[in-house]
mmCIF file of C-alpha atoms and ligand atoms in Angstrom:
data_model
loop_
_atom_site.group_PDB
_atom_site.id
_atom_site.type_symbol
_atom_site.label_atom_id
_atom_site.label_comp_id
_atom_site.label_asym_id
_atom_site.label_seq_id
_atom_site.Cartn_x
_atom_site.Cartn_y
_atom_site.Cartn_z
ATOM 1 C CA MET Z 79 0.148 0.037 0.048
ATOM 2 C CA PRO Z 80 1.481 3.474 -0.891
ATOM 3 C CA GLU Z 81 2.173 5.929 1.728
ATOM 4 C CA LYS Z 82 -1.218 7.190 3.310
ATOM 5 C CA HIS Z 83 -1.965 10.544 2.479
ATOM 6 C CA ARG Z 84 -4.781 13.235 2.805
ATOM 7 C CA TYR Z 85 -6.821 13.853 -0.473
ATOM 8 C CA LYS Z 86 -7.730 17.338 -1.683
ATOM 9 C CA PHE Z 87 -11.399 17.797 -2.903
ATOM 10 C CA CYS Z 88 -12.936 20.104 -5.265
ATOM 11 C CA PHE Z 89 -16.080 20.856 -7.243
ATOM 12 C CA GLY Z 90 -17.316 23.473 -9.699
ATOM 13 C CA PRO Z 91 -19.858 25.998 -9.421
ATOM 14 C CA TRP Z 92 -22.115 24.126 -11.732
ATOM 15 C CA ASN Z 93 -22.452 21.304 -9.337
ATOM 16 C CA ILE Z 94 -24.723 23.408 -7.066
ATOM 17 C CA SER Z 95 -27.276 23.322 -10.045
ATOM 18 C CA GLU Z 96 -30.872 24.512 -10.001
ATOM 19 C CA GLY Z 97 -32.519 21.325 -11.420
ATOM 20 C CA GLN Z 98 -33.505 22.386 -14.846
ATOM 21 C CA ASP Z 99 -33.872 19.437 -17.350
ATOM 22 C CA PRO Z 100 -35.051 19.170 -20.836
ATOM 23 C CA TYR Z 101 -38.516 18.746 -19.473
ATOM 24 C CA GLY Z 102 -38.918 21.381 -16.975
ATOM 25 C CA PRO Z 103 -37.542 24.625 -15.486
ATOM 26 C CA PRO Z 104 -35.295 25.187 -12.571
ATOM 27 C CA VAL Z 105 -36.719 24.217 -9.071
ATOM 28 C CA ARG Z 106 -34.073 26.062 -7.095
ATOM 29 C CA PRO Z 107 -33.245 29.717 -7.277
ATOM 30 C CA PRO Z 108 -29.972 30.648 -8.906
ATOM 31 C CA ARG Z 109 -27.237 31.721 -6.479
ATOM 32 C CA ALA Z 110 -24.441 34.085 -7.094
ATOM 33 C CA PHE Z 111 -20.807 32.857 -7.519
ATOM 34 C CA GLU Z 112 -19.916 34.408 -4.084
ATOM 35 C CA TRP Z 113 -22.476 32.254 -2.471
ATOM 36 C CA LYS Z 114 -21.235 29.097 -3.979
ATOM 37 C CA LEU Z 115 -17.699 29.919 -3.219
ATOM 38 C CA ALA Z 116 -18.621 30.448 0.316
ATOM 39 C CA GLN Z 117 -20.460 27.230 0.502
ATOM 40 C CA LEU Z 118 -17.303 25.429 -0.918
ATOM 41 C CA LYS Z 119 -15.301 26.947 1.852
ATOM 42 C CA LYS Z 120 -17.923 26.234 4.532
ATOM 43 C CA LEU Z 121 -17.881 22.510 3.308
ATOM 44 C CA GLY Z 122 -14.050 22.498 3.860
ATOM 45 C CA PHE Z 123 -13.195 21.737 0.151
ATOM 46 C CA ASP Z 124 -9.823 22.799 -1.131
ATOM 47 C CA ALA Z 125 -10.264 23.737 -4.638
ATOM 48 C CA MET Z 126 -12.837 25.082 -7.387
ATOM 49 C CA MET Z 127 -12.954 23.921 -11.024
ATOM 50 C CA PHE Z 128 -13.970 26.579 -13.617
ATOM 51 C CA HIS Z 129 -15.212 26.865 -17.119
ATOM 52 C CA ASP Z 130 -13.928 29.834 -18.780
ATOM 53 C CA ASP Z 131 -17.166 31.532 -18.611
ATOM 54 C CA ASP Z 132 -17.678 30.546 -14.784
ATOM 55 C CA ALA Z 133 -14.352 32.768 -14.133
ATOM 56 C CA VAL Z 134 -15.437 35.443 -16.680
ATOM 57 C CA PRO Z 135 -19.150 35.425 -17.330
ATOM 58 C CA ASP Z 136 -20.267 36.484 -20.855
ATOM 59 C CA LEU Z 137 -16.502 36.364 -21.956
ATOM 60 C CA ASP Z 138 -17.251 36.467 -25.646
ATOM 61 C CA SER Z 139 -18.633 40.129 -25.274
ATOM 62 C CA LYS Z 140 -15.496 41.346 -23.495
ATOM 63 C CA SER Z 141 -12.201 42.626 -24.455
ATOM 64 C CA GLU Z 142 -9.114 40.749 -23.639
ATOM 65 C CA SER Z 143 -8.088 43.557 -20.985
ATOM 66 C CA GLN Z 144 -11.493 43.399 -19.369
ATOM 67 C CA ILE Z 145 -11.230 39.597 -19.357
ATOM 68 C CA ARG Z 146 -7.593 39.850 -17.690
ATOM 69 C CA LYS Z 147 -8.891 42.490 -15.119
ATOM 70 C CA GLU Z 148 -11.802 40.125 -14.161
ATOM 71 C CA THR Z 149 -9.784 37.084 -13.906
ATOM 72 C CA LYS Z 150 -7.199 38.836 -11.668
ATOM 73 C CA GLU Z 151 -10.099 40.002 -9.347
ATOM 74 C CA LEU Z 152 -11.152 36.496 -9.115
ATOM 75 C CA ARG Z 153 -7.678 35.199 -8.285
ATOM 76 C CA LYS Z 154 -7.673 37.763 -5.517
ATOM 77 C CA LYS Z 155 -10.952 36.480 -4.318
ATOM 78 C CA LEU Z 156 -9.910 32.953 -4.193
ATOM 79 C CA ASP Z 157 -6.535 33.762 -2.714
ATOM 80 C CA GLY Z 158 -8.299 35.649 0.113
ATOM 81 C CA GLU Z 159 -10.412 32.555 0.920
ATOM 82 C CA GLY Z 160 -7.425 30.181 0.540
ATOM 83 C CA ILE Z 161 -9.119 28.192 -2.440
ATOM 84 C CA ALA Z 162 -7.246 27.163 -5.195
ATOM 85 C CA ALA Z 163 -8.497 26.969 -8.845
ATOM 86 C CA GLU Z 164 -8.071 23.254 -9.876
ATOM 87 C CA MET Z 165 -8.657 23.697 -13.773
ATOM 88 C CA VAL Z 166 -9.986 25.836 -16.491
ATOM 89 C CA ALA Z 167 -12.254 24.328 -19.266
ATOM 90 C CA PRO Z 168 -13.449 26.216 -22.174
ATOM 91 C CA ARG Z 169 -17.293 25.893 -22.552
ATOM 92 C CA LEU Z 170 -17.230 25.136 -26.104
ATOM 93 C CA TRP Z 171 -20.927 23.899 -26.428
ATOM 94 C CA PHE Z 172 -23.062 26.842 -25.789
ATOM 95 C CA ALA Z 173 -21.906 29.601 -28.329
ATOM 96 C CA PRO Z 174 -23.755 29.728 -31.595
ATOM 97 C CA GLN Z 175 -20.378 29.230 -33.325
ATOM 98 C CA THR Z 176 -20.260 25.543 -31.899
ATOM 99 C CA VAL Z 177 -23.704 24.353 -32.929
ATOM 100 C CA ASP Z 178 -21.953 21.983 -35.721
ATOM 101 C CA GLY Z 179 -19.064 21.131 -33.397
ATOM 102 C CA ALA Z 180 -16.222 23.267 -32.117
ATOM 103 C CA TYR Z 181 -12.598 22.271 -33.112
ATOM 104 C CA THR Z 182 -14.213 19.596 -35.679
ATOM 105 C CA SER Z 183 -16.848 21.921 -37.027
ATOM 106 C CA ASN Z 184 -17.353 21.715 -40.786
ATOM 107 C CA ASP Z 185 -17.028 25.604 -40.888
ATOM 108 C CA ALA Z 186 -13.358 26.858 -40.881
ATOM 109 C CA LYS Z 187 -14.490 30.186 -39.118
ATOM 110 C CA HIS Z 188 -16.135 28.163 -36.357
ATOM 111 C CA ARG Z 189 -13.036 25.900 -35.909
ATOM 112 C CA GLN Z 190 -11.064 29.144 -35.510
ATOM 113 C CA TYR Z 191 -13.494 30.470 -32.901
ATOM 114 C CA ALA Z 192 -13.014 27.110 -30.769
ATOM 115 C CA ILE Z 193 -9.191 27.388 -30.930
ATOM 116 C CA LYS Z 194 -9.037 31.184 -29.868
ATOM 117 C CA ARG Z 195 -11.573 30.581 -27.108
ATOM 118 C CA SER Z 196 -9.258 27.734 -25.971
ATOM 119 C CA LEU Z 197 -6.234 29.905 -25.965
ATOM 120 C CA ARG Z 198 -8.029 32.580 -23.843
ATOM 121 C CA SER Z 199 -8.848 29.766 -21.591
ATOM 122 C CA ILE Z 200 -5.346 29.208 -21.199
ATOM 123 C CA ASP Z 201 -4.571 32.761 -20.151
ATOM 124 C CA ILE Z 202 -7.457 32.595 -17.783
ATOM 125 C CA ALA Z 203 -5.762 29.301 -16.367
ATOM 126 C CA ASN Z 204 -2.371 31.036 -16.086
ATOM 127 C CA ILE Z 205 -3.742 34.026 -14.070
ATOM 128 C CA LEU Z 206 -5.668 31.701 -11.859
ATOM 129 C CA GLY Z 207 -2.545 29.755 -11.127
ATOM 130 C CA THR Z 208 -3.389 26.242 -12.726
ATOM 131 C CA ASP Z 209 -1.652 24.537 -15.560
ATOM 132 C CA ILE Z 210 -4.610 22.154 -16.386
ATOM 133 C CA LEU Z 211 -6.882 22.758 -19.223
ATOM 134 C CA VAL Z 212 -9.729 20.366 -19.152
ATOM 135 C CA LEU Z 213 -11.199 19.620 -22.509
ATOM 136 C CA TRP Z 214 -14.484 17.950 -22.561
ATOM 137 C CA LEU Z 215 -15.181 17.518 -26.153
ATOM 138 C CA ALA Z 216 -18.881 17.920 -26.048
ATOM 139 C CA ARG Z 217 -19.684 18.440 -29.679
ATOM 140 C CA GLU Z 218 -16.783 16.651 -31.363
ATOM 141 C CA GLY Z 219 -18.758 13.839 -32.865
ATOM 142 C CA SER Z 220 -21.745 13.120 -35.009
ATOM 143 C CA TYR Z 221 -25.360 12.715 -35.034
ATOM 144 C CA ILE Z 222 -25.258 11.891 -38.773
ATOM 145 C CA ARG Z 223 -22.212 10.062 -39.563
ATOM 146 C CA GLU Z 224 -22.135 11.108 -43.251
ATOM 147 C CA SER Z 225 -22.118 14.778 -42.088
ATOM 148 C CA LYS Z 226 -18.513 14.595 -40.995
ATOM 149 C CA ASN Z 227 -15.296 13.086 -42.050
ATOM 150 C CA ALA Z 228 -14.058 11.529 -38.957
ATOM 151 C CA ARG Z 229 -10.527 10.944 -40.328
ATOM 152 C CA ARG Z 230 -10.386 14.500 -40.998
ATOM 153 C CA CYS Z 231 -11.830 15.224 -37.452
ATOM 154 C CA VAL Z 232 -8.768 13.509 -35.964
ATOM 155 C CA ASP Z 233 -6.397 16.074 -37.911
ATOM 156 C CA TYR Z 234 -8.647 19.093 -36.689
ATOM 157 C CA LEU Z 235 -8.476 17.881 -33.092
ATOM 158 C CA VAL Z 236 -4.646 17.419 -33.183
ATOM 159 C CA ASN Z 237 -4.060 20.650 -35.081
ATOM 160 C CA ALA Z 238 -6.234 22.520 -32.188
ATOM 161 C CA PHE Z 239 -4.339 20.585 -29.423
ATOM 162 C CA ASP Z 240 -1.078 21.813 -30.982
ATOM 163 C CA LYS Z 241 -2.060 25.390 -31.078
ATOM 164 C CA MET Z 242 -2.819 24.964 -27.378
ATOM 165 C CA LEU Z 243 0.527 23.602 -26.716
ATOM 166 C CA THR Z 244 2.349 26.008 -28.639
ATOM 167 C CA HIS Z 245 0.461 28.931 -27.028
ATOM 168 C CA ASP Z 246 1.849 27.849 -23.682
ATOM 169 C CA LYS Z 247 4.836 25.771 -22.895
ATOM 170 C CA ASN Z 248 3.685 24.784 -19.587
ATOM 171 C CA ILE Z 249 -0.113 24.092 -20.033
ATOM 172 C CA ARG Z 250 -1.217 20.493 -19.806
ATOM 173 C CA LEU Z 251 -4.178 19.169 -21.712
ATOM 174 C CA ALA Z 252 -6.685 16.909 -19.829
ATOM 175 C CA ILE Z 253 -9.024 15.341 -22.046
ATOM 176 C CA GLU Z 254 -12.317 14.319 -20.631
ATOM 177 C CA PRO Z 255 -13.770 11.495 -22.776
ATOM 178 C CA LYS Z 256 -17.594 10.939 -22.831
ATOM 179 C CA PRO Z 257 -19.023 8.501 -25.578
ATOM 180 C CA ASN Z 258 -22.290 10.233 -26.074
ATOM 181 C CA GLU Z 259 -24.551 13.156 -25.067
ATOM 182 C CA PRO Z 260 -25.080 15.691 -26.577
ATOM 183 C CA MET Z 261 -23.538 13.722 -29.476
ATOM 184 C CA ASP Z 262 -24.908 10.389 -30.864
ATOM 185 C CA HIS Z 263 -21.066 9.222 -31.027
ATOM 186 C CA ALA Z 264 -18.190 11.110 -29.772
ATOM 187 C CA TYR Z 265 -14.721 11.000 -31.592
ATOM 188 C CA LEU Z 266 -12.786 10.570 -28.337
ATOM 189 C CA PRO Z 267 -15.146 8.112 -26.333
ATOM 190 C CA THR Z 268 -12.678 6.641 -24.160
ATOM 191 C CA ILE Z 269 -9.342 7.054 -22.149
ATOM 192 C CA GLY Z 270 -7.694 4.760 -24.816
ATOM 193 C CA HIS Z 271 -8.658 7.160 -27.597
ATOM 194 C CA ALA Z 272 -7.712 10.295 -25.613
ATOM 195 C CA LEU Z 273 -4.107 8.856 -24.721
ATOM 196 C CA ALA Z 274 -3.857 7.572 -28.390
ATOM 197 C CA VAL Z 275 -4.490 10.947 -29.815
ATOM 198 C CA ALA Z 276 -1.922 12.501 -27.307
ATOM 199 C CA GLN Z 277 0.710 10.542 -29.282
ATOM 200 C CA LEU Z 278 -0.099 12.422 -32.312
ATOM 201 C CA THR Z 279 0.485 15.831 -30.860
ATOM 202 C CA ARG Z 280 3.593 17.948 -30.829
ATOM 203 C CA ASP Z 281 4.134 17.321 -27.102
ATOM 204 C CA PRO Z 282 2.540 13.998 -25.955
ATOM 205 C CA LYS Z 283 3.810 14.206 -22.537
ATOM 206 C CA ARG Z 284 1.435 17.403 -21.894
ATOM 207 C CA VAL Z 285 -1.656 15.624 -23.213
ATOM 208 C CA GLY Z 286 -3.407 13.412 -20.573
ATOM 209 C CA CYS Z 287 -6.669 12.884 -19.196
ATOM 210 C CA LEU Z 288 -9.384 13.453 -16.834
ATOM 211 C CA ILE Z 289 -11.831 10.315 -16.096
ATOM 212 C CA GLU Z 290 -15.396 10.786 -15.042
ATOM 213 C CA SER Z 291 -17.161 7.614 -13.600
ATOM 214 C CA ALA Z 292 -20.131 8.226 -15.340
ATOM 215 C CA HIS Z 293 -18.639 8.882 -18.646
ATOM 216 C CA ALA Z 294 -16.747 5.548 -18.354
ATOM 217 C CA ILE Z 295 -20.021 3.722 -17.528
ATOM 218 C CA LEU Z 296 -21.785 5.121 -20.402
ATOM 219 C CA ALA Z 297 -18.957 3.746 -22.561
ATOM 220 C CA GLY Z 298 -19.693 0.354 -21.053
ATOM 221 C CA LEU Z 299 -16.392 0.241 -19.163
ATOM 222 C CA ASP Z 300 -15.277 -0.029 -15.682
ATOM 223 C CA PRO Z 301 -14.025 3.382 -14.250
ATOM 224 C CA ALA Z 302 -11.512 1.566 -11.973
ATOM 225 C CA ASP Z 303 -9.913 -0.230 -15.012
ATOM 226 C CA GLU Z 304 -9.836 3.206 -16.773
ATOM 227 C CA ILE Z 305 -8.169 4.781 -13.799
ATOM 228 C CA ASP Z 306 -5.405 1.792 -13.623
ATOM 229 C CA PHE Z 307 -4.805 2.251 -17.443
ATOM 230 C CA ALA Z 308 -4.600 6.139 -17.397
ATOM 231 C CA MET Z 309 -2.268 5.919 -14.461
ATOM 232 C CA ALA Z 310 -0.073 3.288 -15.989
ATOM 233 C CA PHE Z 311 0.841 6.208 -18.334
ATOM 234 C CA TYR Z 312 1.189 8.715 -15.608
ATOM 235 C CA LYS Z 313 -1.569 10.485 -17.258
ATOM 236 C CA LEU Z 314 -4.479 10.853 -14.836
ATOM 237 C CA TRP Z 315 -4.336 14.536 -14.019
ATOM 238 C CA SER Z 316 -7.898 15.241 -12.809
ATOM 239 C CA LEU Z 317 -10.966 13.033 -11.692
ATOM 240 C CA HIS Z 318 -14.584 13.479 -11.701
ATOM 241 C CA LEU Z 319 -16.202 11.015 -9.446
ATOM 242 C CA ASN Z 320 -19.793 10.361 -9.553
ATOM 243 C CA ASP Z 321 -22.238 7.508 -10.462
ATOM 244 C CA GLN Z 322 -24.506 6.502 -13.039
ATOM 245 C CA ASN Z 323 -27.227 3.792 -13.291
ATOM 246 C CA GLY Z 324 -26.634 2.188 -16.594
ATOM 247 C CA LEU Z 325 -26.846 3.312 -20.150
ATOM 248 C CA LYS Z 326 -29.117 6.416 -20.042
ATOM 249 C CA PHE Z 327 -28.632 10.184 -19.861
ATOM 250 C CA ASP Z 328 -25.581 11.293 -17.819
ATOM 251 C CA GLN Z 329 -26.991 11.199 -14.369
ATOM 252 C CA ASP Z 330 -24.056 12.644 -12.365
ATOM 253 C CA LYS Z 331 -25.340 10.964 -9.102
ATOM 254 C CA PRO Z 332 -23.431 11.114 -5.930
ATOM 255 C CA PHE Z 333 -20.307 8.988 -5.753
ATOM 256 C CA GLY Z 334 -21.226 5.357 -4.842
ATOM 257 C CA SER Z 335 -24.925 6.178 -4.948
ATOM 258 C CA ASN Z 336 -25.648 3.456 -7.775
ATOM 259 C CA ASN Z 337 -22.887 0.885 -7.380
ATOM 260 C CA LEU Z 338 -21.047 0.717 -4.043
ATOM 261 C CA ARG Z 339 -18.724 -2.108 -4.991
ATOM 262 C CA ALA Z 340 -17.620 -0.139 -8.453
ATOM 263 C CA ALA Z 341 -16.952 2.906 -6.423
ATOM 264 C CA PHE Z 342 -14.695 0.860 -4.018
ATOM 265 C CA ASN Z 343 -12.797 -0.411 -6.736
ATOM 266 C CA GLN Z 344 -12.088 3.010 -8.170
ATOM 267 C CA VAL Z 345 -10.821 4.134 -4.646
ATOM 268 C CA ARG Z 346 -8.598 1.026 -4.591
ATOM 269 C CA ALA Z 347 -7.189 1.938 -7.993
ATOM 270 C CA LEU Z 348 -6.699 5.240 -6.972
ATOM 271 C CA GLU Z 349 -5.060 4.171 -3.620
ATOM 272 C CA ARG Z 350 -2.627 1.689 -5.482
ATOM 273 C CA ASN Z 351 -1.590 4.178 -7.878
ATOM 274 C CA GLY Z 352 -1.012 6.956 -5.607
ATOM 275 C CA TYR Z 353 -3.568 9.458 -7.131
ATOM 276 C CA GLY Z 354 -3.218 12.978 -5.244
ATOM 277 C CA GLN Z 355 0.372 12.401 -4.355
ATOM 278 C CA ARG Z 356 1.542 14.655 -7.318
ATOM 279 C CA GLY Z 357 -0.959 17.416 -6.356
ATOM 280 C CA GLU Z 358 -4.038 16.012 -8.104
ATOM 281 C CA TYR Z 359 -7.630 16.818 -6.762
ATOM 282 C CA VAL Z 360 -10.556 14.683 -6.179
ATOM 283 C CA CYS Z 361 -13.321 16.311 -7.866
ATOM 284 C CA PHE Z 362 -17.018 15.330 -7.640
ATOM 285 C CA ASP Z 363 -18.981 16.248 -10.764
ATOM 286 C CA VAL Z 364 -22.185 15.568 -9.171
ATOM 287 C CA HIS Z 365 -25.650 17.114 -9.174
ATOM 288 C CA PRO Z 366 -28.389 17.376 -6.745
ATOM 289 C CA PHE Z 367 -31.484 15.346 -7.699
ATOM 290 C CA ARG Z 368 -34.138 17.608 -9.197
ATOM 291 C CA THR Z 369 -36.315 16.909 -6.029
ATOM 292 C CA THR Z 370 -33.630 18.368 -3.746
ATOM 293 C CA LYS Z 371 -34.976 21.252 -1.477
ATOM 294 C CA VAL Z 372 -32.887 24.429 -1.190
ATOM 295 C CA GLU Z 373 -32.140 23.453 2.398
ATOM 296 C CA HIS Z 374 -30.514 20.138 1.260
ATOM 297 C CA TRP Z 375 -28.713 21.690 -1.688
ATOM 298 C CA LEU Z 376 -25.233 20.759 -0.801
ATOM 299 C CA ALA Z 377 -25.837 17.179 0.635
ATOM 300 C CA HIS Z 378 -24.731 15.532 -2.771
ATOM 301 C CA LEU Z 379 -21.242 17.144 -2.467
ATOM 302 C CA ASP Z 380 -20.824 16.452 1.335
ATOM 303 C CA ASN Z 381 -22.155 12.957 0.915
ATOM 304 C CA SER Z 382 -19.854 12.180 -2.172
ATOM 305 C CA ARG Z 383 -16.875 13.062 -0.081
ATOM 306 C CA ARG Z 384 -18.113 11.115 2.987
ATOM 307 C CA THR Z 385 -18.697 8.015 0.810
ATOM 308 C CA PHE Z 386 -15.285 8.618 -0.684
ATOM 309 C CA LEU Z 387 -13.302 8.725 2.646
ATOM 310 C CA LYS Z 388 -15.356 5.794 4.125
ATOM 311 C CA LEU Z 389 -14.289 3.791 0.993
ATOM 312 C CA VAL Z 390 -10.598 4.858 1.392
ATOM 313 C CA GLU Z 391 -10.944 3.398 5.023
ATOM 314 C CA LYS Z 392 -12.333 0.237 3.244
ATOM 315 C CA ALA Z 393 -9.641 0.073 0.774
ATOM 316 C CA ARG Z 394 -7.018 0.456 3.529
ATOM 317 C CA SER Z 395 -8.661 -2.087 5.866
ATOM 318 C CA PHE Z 396 -9.106 -4.758 3.071
ATOM 319 C CA ASN Z 397 -7.348 -7.912 4.008
ATOM 320 C CA GLU Z 398 -4.783 -8.127 1.193
ATOM 321 C CA MET Z 399 -2.956 -11.117 2.455
ATOM 322 C CA LYS Z 400 -6.219 -13.075 2.742
ATOM 323 C CA ALA Z 401 -7.147 -11.869 -0.834
ATOM 324 C CA GLN Z 402 -3.945 -13.058 -2.176
ATOM 325 C CA GLN Z 403 -4.179 -16.471 -0.660
ATOM 326 C CA LEU Z 404 -7.689 -16.726 -2.320
ATOM 327 C CA ILE Z 405 -6.264 -15.446 -5.508
ATOM 328 C CA ALA Z 406 -3.235 -18.018 -5.345
ATOM 329 C CA ASP Z 407 -5.838 -20.900 -4.871
ATOM 330 C CA ARG Z 408 -8.138 -19.309 -7.698
ATOM 331 C CA ASN Z 409 -10.963 -19.187 -5.138
ATOM 332 C CA TYR Z 410 -12.602 -16.177 -6.638
ATOM 333 C CA GLN Z 411 -15.812 -17.576 -5.330
ATOM 334 C CA ASP Z 412 -14.751 -16.559 -1.873
ATOM 335 C CA LEU Z 413 -12.747 -13.520 -2.848
ATOM 336 C CA ASP Z 414 -16.116 -12.403 -4.251
ATOM 337 C CA GLN Z 415 -17.786 -12.885 -0.864
ATOM 338 C CA MET Z 416 -15.052 -11.526 0.919
ATOM 339 C CA VAL Z 417 -15.468 -8.265 -0.907
ATOM 340 C CA ILE Z 418 -19.260 -8.258 -0.201
ATOM 341 C CA GLU Z 419 -18.820 -8.790 3.552
ATOM 342 C CA HIS Z 420 -16.033 -6.342 3.733
ATOM 343 C CA LEU Z 421 -18.338 -3.716 2.203
ATOM 344 C CA MET Z 422 -21.232 -4.801 4.440
ATOM 345 C CA GLY Z 423 -19.180 -4.217 7.434
ATOM 346 C CA LYS Z 424 -19.125 -7.804 8.749
HETATM 347 C C1 LIG L 23 -20.199 16.941 -19.054
HETATM 348 C C2 LIG L 23 -19.192 17.143 -17.900
HETATM 349 C C3 LIG L 23 -18.691 18.505 -17.780
HETATM 350 C C4 LIG L 23 -17.226 18.672 -17.803
HETATM 351 C C5 LIG L 23 -16.597 20.034 -17.766
HETATM 352 O O1 LIG L 23 -20.803 15.866 -18.986
HETATM 353 O O2 LIG L 23 -18.859 16.362 -17.233
HETATM 354 O O3 LIG L 23 -19.128 19.179 -16.469
HETATM 355 O O4 LIG L 23 -16.779 17.931 -16.524
HETATM 356 O O5 LIG L 23 -16.613 20.709 -18.760
HETATM 357 MN MN1 LIG L 24 -17.226 16.046 -15.842
#
């Protein structure tokens, strides 16, 4: 077991969400960023994640100097609270220019928009003091396969990543794969795809990944195996823990809410690879249920962390010696039961 360490935790302002879905309006009132930051602090989390326009609202309508000024003000606010910025992610799925994709749009002007906005996000990351740019490639894929040339789209993605790597010699790109939603099929649906495309860029060692539990489950994969795979390459630079009940819309349930054993295995994978020991954060990309009342608005965040910490204890108190004996005897039947009873607290 690697040296025991304290994990650092984070979430994003979008994780205190208002409950809107495609079928109904918000059910909780919008709250200002300052309120969300105060809640994060009150809960004792260490850092916040930012989309570029979480950091600077309406940034497309602002000048470069205005964006810089507002980002510096945010940095001051965060420093004042002792809260770090974990990452910045360009929100490339809201603007009219990204209706048909961002880096892989069929329209060259729109591809340029996406790249320019990403470079601006890197500048924001620099001011906020993080070297991680998260790329959730929301609209890089197709609804209608014949509408795009998937081979050319790989070149477009590599070209965009190369521009970012050139723009800043220290920035690290953490690709967050998701196989579907909003697209029918995404071009980089898994960690294997993300790490493969990294090899085509001008500086592969600065292109890594972020694993989100729900996204791996949507790809039909086990998030724990995705963690071990990414960490074999030393390329797991961020993490969105949550849960997902099978192949349906992206649910972002509290960590461990659907499958406690799968959550236990994710924690075991993190522990055995020493996740967090190079400064990485454990982030919860979780949302409150739509039914959640205002007075219970932060429970999904606190509960996810509680579950995580309990599972760290479970991972550290798992009888590895006994497990190894059962493995040596190929007695996976009893190994299976041993895990179940360990989780049940027998
Ligand atoms: C989308 C998702 C995003 C990213 C950040 O499914 O997970 O919130 O994590 O852009
Ligand atoms: Mn996420």
